Amino acid sequence: MRTHREEKRTGDVIHVDRVEGSPGDLAGIRVTLHGHDHQYVVGVVTGKGGPRLVDLQIRSETDAAISPETLRAIPSRRLAHAAAKFAYTHDGKFGTPLLDVGTQTALEHMDDPAEADAEYRRLASAAKQRPEERTARGKLPDSHFQEVAQRVRAAVVAGFPVRETVAGDMHTTVPTLDRWIRKAKDLGYLDEDELPRRKNPENNR
């Protein structure tokens, strides 16, 4: 039986790895794009508006010339999102950015890398398996919407498609998550401008 394989389009991300720095660093990340003669070693910064490209090296293993067309074809937002996603998943070791920045920083400073990885996986698994708490009237407590806001921010900062990522992590549907996000905004846990208005450049969602 034949399985459907999604065709790669020119500019699609096909590989991300690190050439400089330590796991989690936002610089020294190499991104390879389908149909491009060059590879891109990038540095990014990220925050409320999502990842932004701040450093770019264009490299070629075949000595391909860098032409004006090469420069025009560089998808800066796609490179920034791919690099941020790689860094915020501890260089691709984890599926999604489940932990807050403070916790990630603490783990990165643990002396034993293997111990840090094990603790990250334990915390991530616990976060996924934690059941929703409800009040006596069956309503979700404010803490639930605080968690929604935290997960939304983590996905934005790390360059993930926000709605699909957070809905998957919280074991719910995208329409339900949209209602939770609106409630989080109503409660003041999320600002109106914290969700990106433009689609994710990697999957157009």
PDB file of C-alpha atoms in Angstrom:
ATOM      1  CA  MET A   1       0.000   0.000   0.000  1.00  0.00           C
ATOM      2  CA  ARG A   2       1.371   3.390  -0.969  1.00  0.00           C
ATOM      3  CA  THR A   3       1.554   6.131   1.593  1.00  0.00           C
ATOM      4  CA  HIS A   4       1.133   9.765   0.714  1.00  0.00           C
ATOM      5  CA  ARG A   5       4.316  11.788   1.078  1.00  0.00           C
ATOM      6  CA  GLU A   6       4.006  15.517   1.239  1.00  0.00           C
ATOM      7  CA  GLU A   7       6.040  17.129  -1.517  1.00  0.00           C
ATOM      8  CA  LYS A   8       8.672  19.595  -0.435  1.00  0.00           C
ATOM      9  CA  ARG A   9       8.421  23.068  -1.910  1.00  0.00           C
ATOM     10  CA  THR A  10      11.327  25.378  -2.603  1.00  0.00           C
ATOM     11  CA  GLY A  11      12.158  27.169   0.637  1.00  0.00           C
ATOM     12  CA  ASP A  12      10.724  24.518   2.965  1.00  0.00           C
ATOM     13  CA  VAL A  13      12.890  23.775   5.999  1.00  0.00           C
ATOM     14  CA  ILE A  14      14.482  20.344   5.590  1.00  0.00           C
ATOM     15  CA  HIS A  15      17.150  20.352   8.313  1.00  0.00           C
ATOM     16  CA  VAL A  16      18.256  22.382  11.324  1.00  0.00           C
ATOM     17  CA  ASP A  17      21.394  21.805  13.344  1.00  0.00           C
ATOM     18  CA  ARG A  18      23.966  23.671  15.405  1.00  0.00           C
ATOM     19  CA  VAL A  19      27.427  24.735  14.278  1.00  0.00           C
ATOM     20  CA  GLU A  20      28.328  27.052  17.182  1.00  0.00           C
ATOM     21  CA  GLY A  21      27.361  27.567  20.809  1.00  0.00           C
ATOM     22  CA  SER A  22      25.536  25.390  23.324  1.00  0.00           C
ATOM     23  CA  PRO A  23      22.083  23.758  23.266  1.00  0.00           C
ATOM     24  CA  GLY A  24      19.427  26.408  23.688  1.00  0.00           C
ATOM     25  CA  ASP A  25      21.564  29.290  22.376  1.00  0.00           C
ATOM     26  CA  LEU A  26      19.767  31.523  19.887  1.00  0.00           C
ATOM     27  CA  ALA A  27      22.821  31.874  17.630  1.00  0.00           C
ATOM     28  CA  GLY A  28      25.037  29.519  15.653  1.00  0.00           C
ATOM     29  CA  ILE A  29      22.074  27.595  14.205  1.00  0.00           C
ATOM     30  CA  ARG A  30      22.293  26.315  10.626  1.00  0.00           C
ATOM     31  CA  VAL A  31      19.102  26.035   8.574  1.00  0.00           C
ATOM     32  CA  THR A  32      18.915  24.109   5.303  1.00  0.00           C
ATOM     33  CA  LEU A  33      16.070  24.902   2.892  1.00  0.00           C
ATOM     34  CA  HIS A  34      14.770  22.729   0.062  1.00  0.00           C
ATOM     35  CA  GLY A  35      15.913  23.919  -3.357  1.00  0.00           C
ATOM     36  CA  HIS A  36      18.467  26.418  -2.028  1.00  0.00           C
ATOM     37  CA  ASP A  37      22.120  26.145  -3.035  1.00  0.00           C
ATOM     38  CA  HIS A  38      23.221  27.733   0.226  1.00  0.00           C
ATOM     39  CA  GLN A  39      22.795  27.058   3.928  1.00  0.00           C
ATOM     40  CA  TYR A  40      22.085  29.766   6.450  1.00  0.00           C
ATOM     41  CA  VAL A  41      23.731  30.124   9.853  1.00  0.00           C
ATOM     42  CA  VAL A  42      21.552  32.453  11.850  1.00  0.00           C
ATOM     43  CA  GLY A  43      21.140  34.251  15.131  1.00  0.00           C
ATOM     44  CA  VAL A  44      17.743  35.358  16.383  1.00  0.00           C
ATOM     45  CA  VAL A  45      16.136  37.296  19.186  1.00  0.00           C
ATOM     46  CA  THR A  46      12.613  36.650  20.294  1.00  0.00           C
ATOM     47  CA  GLY A  47       9.917  38.025  22.526  1.00  0.00           C
ATOM     48  CA  LYS A  48       6.371  39.328  22.425  1.00  0.00           C
ATOM     49  CA  GLY A  49       6.276  39.578  18.638  1.00  0.00           C
ATOM     50  CA  GLY A  50       7.923  36.213  18.057  1.00  0.00           C
ATOM     51  CA  PRO A  51      11.350  35.380  16.608  1.00  0.00           C
ATOM     52  CA  ARG A  52      13.329  37.951  14.594  1.00  0.00           C
ATOM     53  CA  LEU A  53      16.451  37.394  12.522  1.00  0.00           C
ATOM     54  CA  VAL A  54      19.416  39.497  13.727  1.00  0.00           C
ATOM     55  CA  ASP A  55      22.431  37.684  12.266  1.00  0.00           C
ATOM     56  CA  LEU A  56      22.855  35.807   8.998  1.00  0.00           C
ATOM     57  CA  GLN A  57      25.767  33.976   7.349  1.00  0.00           C
ATOM     58  CA  ILE A  58      25.288  32.492   3.899  1.00  0.00           C
ATOM     59  CA  ARG A  59      27.387  29.386   3.327  1.00  0.00           C
ATOM     60  CA  SER A  60      27.867  26.957   0.455  1.00  0.00           C
ATOM     61  CA  GLU A  61      29.498  23.526   0.416  1.00  0.00           C
ATOM     62  CA  THR A  62      29.818  23.718  -3.379  1.00  0.00           C
ATOM     63  CA  ASP A  63      31.142  27.293  -3.697  1.00  0.00           C
ATOM     64  CA  ALA A  64      27.872  28.463  -5.216  1.00  0.00           C
ATOM     65  CA  ALA A  65      27.982  32.184  -5.934  1.00  0.00           C
ATOM     66  CA  ILE A  66      25.801  34.569  -3.915  1.00  0.00           C
ATOM     67  CA  SER A  67      23.794  36.542  -6.443  1.00  0.00           C
ATOM     68  CA  PRO A  68      21.133  39.235  -6.047  1.00  0.00           C
ATOM     69  CA  GLU A  69      18.573  36.480  -6.690  1.00  0.00           C
ATOM     70  CA  THR A  70      20.056  34.489  -3.795  1.00  0.00           C
ATOM     71  CA  LEU A  71      19.534  37.423  -1.438  1.00  0.00           C
ATOM     72  CA  ARG A  72      15.990  38.079  -2.628  1.00  0.00           C
ATOM     73  CA  ALA A  73      15.049  34.419  -2.084  1.00  0.00           C
ATOM     74  CA  ILE A  74      16.067  34.365   1.595  1.00  0.00           C
ATOM     75  CA  PRO A  75      12.895  33.889   3.744  1.00  0.00           C
ATOM     76  CA  SER A  76      13.993  35.731   6.880  1.00  0.00           C
ATOM     77  CA  ARG A  77      10.859  34.977   8.945  1.00  0.00           C
ATOM     78  CA  ARG A  78      11.043  31.274   8.125  1.00  0.00           C
ATOM     79  CA  LEU A  79      14.706  31.130   9.124  1.00  0.00           C
ATOM     80  CA  ALA A  80      13.982  32.969  12.389  1.00  0.00           C
ATOM     81  CA  HIS A  81      11.090  30.686  13.339  1.00  0.00           C
ATOM     82  CA  ALA A  82      13.012  27.511  12.456  1.00  0.00           C
ATOM     83  CA  ALA A  83      16.010  28.605  14.535  1.00  0.00           C
ATOM     84  CA  ALA A  84      13.932  29.664  17.543  1.00  0.00           C
ATOM     85  CA  LYS A  85      11.979  26.413  17.500  1.00  0.00           C
ATOM     86  CA  PHE A  86      15.245  24.456  17.436  1.00  0.00           C
ATOM     87  CA  ALA A  87      16.736  26.433  20.345  1.00  0.00           C
ATOM     88  CA  TYR A  88      13.628  26.430  22.532  1.00  0.00           C
ATOM     89  CA  THR A  89      13.239  22.653  22.251  1.00  0.00           C
ATOM     90  CA  HIS A  90      16.781  22.239  23.648  1.00  0.00           C
ATOM     91  CA  ASP A  91      18.217  21.778  20.138  1.00  0.00           C
ATOM     92  CA  GLY A  92      15.390  19.558  18.954  1.00  0.00           C
ATOM     93  CA  LYS A  93      15.413  17.108  21.869  1.00  0.00           C
ATOM     94  CA  PHE A  94      11.830  17.904  22.918  1.00  0.00           C
ATOM     95  CA  GLY A  95       8.603  18.221  20.990  1.00  0.00           C
ATOM     96  CA  THR A  96       7.247  21.537  22.200  1.00  0.00           C
ATOM     97  CA  PRO A  97       8.304  24.437  24.453  1.00  0.00           C
ATOM     98  CA  LEU A  98       6.378  23.276  27.513  1.00  0.00           C
ATOM     99  CA  LEU A  99       8.335  25.022  30.241  1.00  0.00           C
ATOM    100  CA  ASP A 100       8.539  28.663  31.208  1.00  0.00           C
ATOM    101  CA  VAL A 101      11.761  30.543  30.500  1.00  0.00           C
ATOM    102  CA  GLY A 102      12.836  30.572  34.153  1.00  0.00           C
ATOM    103  CA  THR A 103      12.568  26.800  34.449  1.00  0.00           C
ATOM    104  CA  GLN A 104      14.415  26.244  31.175  1.00  0.00           C
ATOM    105  CA  THR A 105      17.217  28.544  32.318  1.00  0.00           C
ATOM    106  CA  ALA A 106      17.518  26.674  35.629  1.00  0.00           C
ATOM    107  CA  LEU A 107      17.739  23.345  33.816  1.00  0.00           C
ATOM    108  CA  GLU A 108      20.392  24.648  31.428  1.00  0.00           C
ATOM    109  CA  HIS A 109      22.580  25.563  34.415  1.00  0.00           C
ATOM    110  CA  MET A 110      22.412  22.104  35.995  1.00  0.00           C
ATOM    111  CA  ASP A 111      25.906  20.563  36.147  1.00  0.00           C
ATOM    112  CA  ASP A 112      24.935  17.167  34.740  1.00  0.00           C
ATOM    113  CA  PRO A 113      23.405  17.419  31.211  1.00  0.00           C
ATOM    114  CA  ALA A 114      21.875  13.940  31.472  1.00  0.00           C
ATOM    115  CA  GLU A 115      20.218  14.873  34.768  1.00  0.00           C
ATOM    116  CA  ALA A 116      18.905  18.100  33.233  1.00  0.00           C
ATOM    117  CA  ASP A 117      17.446  16.214  30.266  1.00  0.00           C
ATOM    118  CA  ALA A 118      15.759  13.703  32.572  1.00  0.00           C
ATOM    119  CA  GLU A 119      14.264  16.487  34.711  1.00  0.00           C
ATOM    120  CA  TYR A 120      13.033  18.343  31.612  1.00  0.00           C
ATOM    121  CA  ARG A 121      11.263  15.210  30.377  1.00  0.00           C
ATOM    122  CA  ARG A 122       9.725  14.584  33.805  1.00  0.00           C
ATOM    123  CA  LEU A 123       8.350  18.130  34.062  1.00  0.00           C
ATOM    124  CA  ALA A 124       7.108  18.108  30.482  1.00  0.00           C
ATOM    125  CA  SER A 125       5.339  14.773  30.976  1.00  0.00           C
ATOM    126  CA  ALA A 126       3.739  15.968  34.223  1.00  0.00           C
ATOM    127  CA  ALA A 127       2.499  19.131  32.532  1.00  0.00           C
ATOM    128  CA  LYS A 128       0.873  17.141  29.740  1.00  0.00           C
ATOM    129  CA  GLN A 129      -0.797  14.648  32.078  1.00  0.00           C
ATOM    130  CA  ARG A 130      -2.114  17.149  34.643  1.00  0.00           C
ATOM    131  CA  PRO A 131      -5.939  16.983  34.640  1.00  0.00           C
ATOM    132  CA  GLU A 132      -8.008  20.147  34.374  1.00  0.00           C
ATOM    133  CA  GLU A 133      -9.268  21.420  37.688  1.00  0.00           C
ATOM    134  CA  ARG A 134     -12.781  22.763  37.891  1.00  0.00           C
ATOM    135  CA  THR A 135     -14.614  24.774  40.509  1.00  0.00           C
ATOM    136  CA  ALA A 136     -17.613  23.457  42.418  1.00  0.00           C
ATOM    137  CA  ARG A 137     -19.870  24.865  39.677  1.00  0.00           C
ATOM    138  CA  GLY A 138     -17.949  23.077  36.950  1.00  0.00           C
ATOM    139  CA  LYS A 139     -16.156  26.174  35.698  1.00  0.00           C
ATOM    140  CA  LEU A 140     -12.471  26.233  34.952  1.00  0.00           C
ATOM    141  CA  PRO A 141     -10.525  28.225  37.560  1.00  0.00           C
ATOM    142  CA  ASP A 142      -8.485  31.319  36.765  1.00  0.00           C
ATOM    143  CA  SER A 143      -5.301  29.255  37.118  1.00  0.00           C
ATOM    144  CA  HIS A 144      -6.323  27.339  33.989  1.00  0.00           C
ATOM    145  CA  PHE A 145      -6.418  30.530  31.942  1.00  0.00           C
ATOM    146  CA  GLN A 146      -3.113  31.649  33.422  1.00  0.00           C
ATOM    147  CA  GLU A 147      -1.655  28.388  32.104  1.00  0.00           C
ATOM    148  CA  VAL A 148      -3.228  29.030  28.685  1.00  0.00           C
ATOM    149  CA  ALA A 149      -1.553  32.451  28.611  1.00  0.00           C
ATOM    150  CA  GLN A 150       1.813  30.988  29.646  1.00  0.00           C
ATOM    151  CA  ARG A 151       1.680  28.286  26.990  1.00  0.00           C
ATOM    152  CA  VAL A 152       0.631  30.788  24.313  1.00  0.00           C
ATOM    153  CA  ARG A 153       3.603  33.021  25.169  1.00  0.00           C
ATOM    154  CA  ALA A 154       5.990  30.043  25.124  1.00  0.00           C
ATOM    155  CA  ALA A 155       4.769  28.993  21.674  1.00  0.00           C
ATOM    156  CA  VAL A 156       5.033  32.561  20.318  1.00  0.00           C
ATOM    157  CA  VAL A 157       8.554  33.074  21.648  1.00  0.00           C
ATOM    158  CA  ALA A 158       9.722  29.696  20.333  1.00  0.00           C
ATOM    159  CA  GLY A 159       8.280  30.207  16.843  1.00  0.00           C
ATOM    160  CA  PHE A 160       5.697  27.410  16.990  1.00  0.00           C
ATOM    161  CA  PRO A 161       2.256  27.612  15.329  1.00  0.00           C
ATOM    162  CA  VAL A 162       0.446  28.846  18.420  1.00  0.00           C
ATOM    163  CA  ARG A 163      -3.076  27.471  18.228  1.00  0.00           C
ATOM    164  CA  GLU A 164      -2.159  23.978  17.007  1.00  0.00           C
ATOM    165  CA  THR A 165       0.742  23.629  19.455  1.00  0.00           C
ATOM    166  CA  VAL A 166      -1.106  24.783  22.565  1.00  0.00           C
ATOM    167  CA  ALA A 167      -4.280  22.869  21.709  1.00  0.00           C
ATOM    168  CA  GLY A 168      -2.234  19.683  21.304  1.00  0.00           C
ATOM    169  CA  ASP A 169      -0.334  20.208  24.551  1.00  0.00           C
ATOM    170  CA  MET A 170      -3.557  20.846  26.469  1.00  0.00           C
ATOM    171  CA  HIS A 171      -5.403  17.934  24.818  1.00  0.00           C
ATOM    172  CA  THR A 172      -8.190  20.054  23.407  1.00  0.00           C
ATOM    173  CA  THR A 173      -9.483  21.284  20.065  1.00  0.00           C
ATOM    174  CA  VAL A 174      -8.465  24.521  18.390  1.00  0.00           C
ATOM    175  CA  PRO A 175     -12.018  26.018  18.696  1.00  0.00           C
ATOM    176  CA  THR A 176     -12.023  25.254  22.441  1.00  0.00           C
ATOM    177  CA  LEU A 177      -8.569  26.770  22.808  1.00  0.00           C
ATOM    178  CA  ASP A 178      -9.782  29.894  20.988  1.00  0.00           C
ATOM    179  CA  ARG A 179     -12.482  30.287  23.650  1.00  0.00           C
ATOM    180  CA  TRP A 180      -9.896  29.823  26.411  1.00  0.00           C
ATOM    181  CA  ILE A 181      -7.646  32.427  24.803  1.00  0.00           C
ATOM    182  CA  ARG A 182     -10.522  34.920  24.656  1.00  0.00           C
ATOM    183  CA  LYS A 183     -11.243  34.246  28.338  1.00  0.00           C
ATOM    184  CA  ALA A 184      -7.547  34.648  29.218  1.00  0.00           C
ATOM    185  CA  LYS A 185      -7.638  38.036  27.487  1.00  0.00           C
ATOM    186  CA  ASP A 186     -10.840  39.009  29.322  1.00  0.00           C
ATOM    187  CA  LEU A 187      -9.167  38.137  32.635  1.00  0.00           C
ATOM    188  CA  GLY A 188      -6.120  40.224  31.763  1.00  0.00           C
ATOM    189  CA  TYR A 189      -3.670  37.306  31.471  1.00  0.00           C
ATOM    190  CA  LEU A 190      -3.035  37.980  27.760  1.00  0.00           C
ATOM    191  CA  ASP A 191      -2.815  41.266  25.890  1.00  0.00           C
ATOM    192  CA  GLU A 192      -4.497  41.692  22.525  1.00  0.00           C
ATOM    193  CA  ASP A 193      -1.172  42.085  20.755  1.00  0.00           C
ATOM    194  CA  GLU A 194       0.519  38.987  22.185  1.00  0.00           C
ATOM    195  CA  LEU A 195      -0.686  36.619  19.472  1.00  0.00           C
ATOM    196  CA  PRO A 196       0.972  37.037  16.064  1.00  0.00           C
ATOM    197  CA  ARG A 197      -1.281  38.481  13.379  1.00  0.00           C
ATOM    198  CA  ARG A 198       0.719  36.923  10.550  1.00  0.00           C
ATOM    199  CA  LYS A 199       0.615  33.199   9.788  1.00  0.00           C
ATOM    200  CA  ASN A 200       3.462  30.948  10.878  1.00  0.00           C
ATOM    201  CA  PRO A 201       6.001  31.021   8.007  1.00  0.00           C
ATOM    202  CA  GLU A 202       6.807  27.316   8.315  1.00  0.00           C
ATOM    203  CA  ASN A 203       3.300  25.896   7.926  1.00  0.00           C
ATOM    204  CA  ASN A 204       1.234  28.945   6.885  1.00  0.00           C
ATOM    205  CA  ARG A 205      -1.047  28.593   9.959  1.00  0.00           C
TER     206      ARG A 205
END
